[in-house]
Amino acid sequence: MFGLILIYWVGKYFYQLAEKYSQNKWLYAILGIVVYYAGQAIIGFTIGLVTVFFDISIDWDNKIMMALIGVPAGALSAYFFYILLEKKWKNEEVKVDSIQDIGKEIEDQH
């Protein structure tokens, strides 16, 4: 149940970010959720490799431990992706106050 609530919030924040910067809302909401799951998969794969190479014993059936590792990994990857998108879109944003102000600074220089 906690996972569904977390997925809802991840999608909601990406949806609102895309709406703020006039991007495709549903695309980025779904992409945020995909990044969340990809972060979990990458950390799981990395832990799997570490256990094989260093002969570490991990109880893979312990769902609470896996959740305590996977949820923060997914949340951090979604957070970093959110920050990256926000920074990118903020730099691309063109601010024009009104159509009458276009070219006004050129007239002021003459």
mmCIF file of C-alpha atoms in Angstrom:
data_model
loop_
_atom_site.group_PDB
_atom_site.id
_atom_site.type_symbol
_atom_site.label_atom_id
_atom_site.label_comp_id
_atom_site.label_asym_id
_atom_site.label_seq_id
_atom_site.Cartn_x
_atom_site.Cartn_y
_atom_site.Cartn_z
ATOM 1 C CA MET A 1 0.000 0.000 0.000
ATOM 2 C CA PHE A 2 2.853 2.356 0.849
ATOM 3 C CA GLY A 3 4.348 1.722 -2.593
ATOM 4 C CA LEU A 4 1.153 2.831 -4.356
ATOM 5 C CA ILE A 5 0.987 6.013 -2.311
ATOM 6 C CA LEU A 6 4.630 6.747 -3.082
ATOM 7 C CA ILE A 7 4.075 6.157 -6.810
ATOM 8 C CA TYR A 8 1.114 8.533 -6.697
ATOM 9 C CA TRP A 9 3.210 11.295 -5.138
ATOM 10 C CA VAL A 10 6.122 10.804 -7.527
ATOM 11 C CA GLY A 11 3.774 11.001 -10.521
ATOM 12 C CA LYS A 12 1.961 13.997 -9.049
ATOM 13 C CA TYR A 13 5.137 16.040 -8.534
ATOM 14 C CA PHE A 14 6.404 15.321 -12.036
ATOM 15 C CA TYR A 15 2.951 16.132 -13.449
ATOM 16 C CA GLN A 16 2.951 19.499 -11.661
ATOM 17 C CA LEU A 17 6.505 20.271 -12.765
ATOM 18 C CA ALA A 18 5.661 19.571 -16.404
ATOM 19 C CA GLU A 19 2.503 21.652 -16.097
ATOM 20 C CA LYS A 20 4.486 24.572 -14.651
ATOM 21 C CA TYR A 21 6.884 24.594 -17.603
ATOM 22 C CA SER A 22 4.275 23.773 -20.290
ATOM 23 C CA GLN A 23 5.598 20.302 -21.052
ATOM 24 C CA ASN A 24 3.735 17.050 -21.701
ATOM 25 C CA LYS A 25 2.273 16.364 -18.249
ATOM 26 C CA TRP A 26 1.425 12.675 -18.514
ATOM 27 C CA LEU A 27 4.669 11.796 -20.262
ATOM 28 C CA TYR A 28 6.771 13.237 -17.459
ATOM 29 C CA ALA A 29 4.520 11.835 -14.718
ATOM 30 C CA ILE A 30 5.024 8.342 -16.148
ATOM 31 C CA LEU A 31 8.712 9.001 -16.800
ATOM 32 C CA GLY A 32 9.170 10.000 -13.152
ATOM 33 C CA ILE A 33 7.649 6.697 -12.053
ATOM 34 C CA VAL A 34 9.875 4.803 -14.498
ATOM 35 C CA VAL A 35 12.941 6.578 -13.088
ATOM 36 C CA TYR A 36 11.816 5.625 -9.568
ATOM 37 C CA TYR A 37 11.643 1.940 -10.515
ATOM 38 C CA ALA A 38 14.880 2.149 -12.520
ATOM 39 C CA GLY A 39 16.673 3.512 -9.455
ATOM 40 C CA GLN A 40 15.416 0.559 -7.437
ATOM 41 C CA ALA A 41 16.493 -1.888 -10.138
ATOM 42 C CA ILE A 42 19.961 -0.371 -10.430
ATOM 43 C CA ILE A 43 20.573 -0.496 -6.687
ATOM 44 C CA GLY A 44 19.285 -4.074 -6.580
ATOM 45 C CA PHE A 45 21.566 -5.105 -9.432
ATOM 46 C CA THR A 46 24.515 -3.360 -7.762
ATOM 47 C CA ILE A 47 23.867 -5.079 -4.433
ATOM 48 C CA GLY A 48 23.575 -8.391 -6.273
ATOM 49 C CA LEU A 49 26.963 -7.888 -7.919
ATOM 50 C CA VAL A 50 28.562 -6.888 -4.624
ATOM 51 C CA THR A 51 27.230 -10.015 -2.920
ATOM 52 C CA VAL A 52 28.605 -12.228 -5.690
ATOM 53 C CA PHE A 53 32.055 -10.626 -5.929
ATOM 54 C CA PHE A 54 32.653 -10.197 -2.194
ATOM 55 C CA ASP A 55 30.857 -13.371 -1.078
ATOM 56 C CA ILE A 56 28.497 -11.476 1.226
ATOM 57 C CA SER A 57 25.406 -13.249 2.479
ATOM 58 C CA ILE A 58 22.153 -11.278 2.134
ATOM 59 C CA ASP A 59 18.708 -12.556 2.980
ATOM 60 C CA TRP A 60 16.896 -11.775 -0.296
ATOM 61 C CA ASP A 61 13.599 -13.014 1.158
ATOM 62 C CA ASN A 62 13.529 -10.278 3.810
ATOM 63 C CA LYS A 63 11.023 -7.900 2.193
ATOM 64 C CA ILE A 64 11.365 -5.216 4.863
ATOM 65 C CA MET A 65 15.112 -4.955 4.351
ATOM 66 C CA MET A 66 14.684 -4.852 0.578
ATOM 67 C CA ALA A 67 12.099 -2.086 0.935
ATOM 68 C CA LEU A 68 14.400 -0.136 3.261
ATOM 69 C CA ILE A 69 17.060 -0.260 0.573
ATOM 70 C CA GLY A 70 14.890 0.070 -2.534
ATOM 71 C CA VAL A 71 12.507 2.866 -1.549
ATOM 72 C CA PRO A 72 15.227 5.421 -0.709
ATOM 73 C CA ALA A 73 17.186 4.453 -3.834
ATOM 74 C CA GLY A 74 14.133 4.968 -6.032
ATOM 75 C CA ALA A 75 13.147 8.176 -4.265
ATOM 76 C CA LEU A 76 16.640 9.637 -4.599
ATOM 77 C CA SER A 77 16.860 8.782 -8.281
ATOM 78 C CA ALA A 78 13.436 10.371 -8.910
ATOM 79 C CA TYR A 79 14.450 13.432 -6.864
ATOM 80 C CA PHE A 80 17.680 13.932 -8.816
ATOM 81 C CA PHE A 81 15.798 13.531 -12.106
ATOM 82 C CA TYR A 82 13.226 16.083 -10.897
ATOM 83 C CA ILE A 83 15.991 18.583 -10.042
ATOM 84 C CA LEU A 84 17.665 17.971 -13.414
ATOM 85 C CA LEU A 85 14.434 18.582 -15.351
ATOM 86 C CA GLU A 86 13.552 21.658 -13.311
ATOM 87 C CA LYS A 87 17.001 23.168 -13.853
ATOM 88 C CA LYS A 88 16.903 22.403 -17.592
ATOM 89 C CA TRP A 89 13.435 23.843 -18.095
ATOM 90 C CA LYS A 90 14.176 26.896 -15.981
ATOM 91 C CA ASN A 91 17.178 27.706 -18.188
ATOM 92 C CA GLU A 92 15.132 27.221 -21.381
ATOM 93 C CA GLU A 93 12.223 29.367 -20.217
ATOM 94 C CA VAL A 94 11.758 32.623 -22.137
ATOM 95 C CA LYS A 95 10.179 35.414 -20.148
ATOM 96 C CA VAL A 96 8.261 38.066 -22.036
ATOM 97 C CA ASP A 97 6.091 40.417 -20.006
ATOM 98 C CA SER A 98 3.917 41.544 -22.850
ATOM 99 C CA ILE A 99 3.999 41.856 -26.605
ATOM 100 C CA GLN A 100 4.453 45.627 -26.375
ATOM 101 C CA ASP A 101 7.766 45.160 -24.532
ATOM 102 C CA ILE A 102 9.384 43.204 -27.381
ATOM 103 C CA GLY A 103 12.047 45.386 -28.959
ATOM 104 C CA LYS A 104 11.587 48.166 -26.414
ATOM 105 C CA GLU A 105 15.181 47.958 -25.191
ATOM 106 C CA ILE A 106 16.362 48.528 -28.781
ATOM 107 C CA GLU A 107 14.304 51.749 -29.003
ATOM 108 C CA ASP A 108 15.653 52.899 -25.633
ATOM 109 C CA GLN A 109 19.247 52.606 -26.863
ATOM 110 C CA HIS A 110 18.675 55.075 -29.759
#
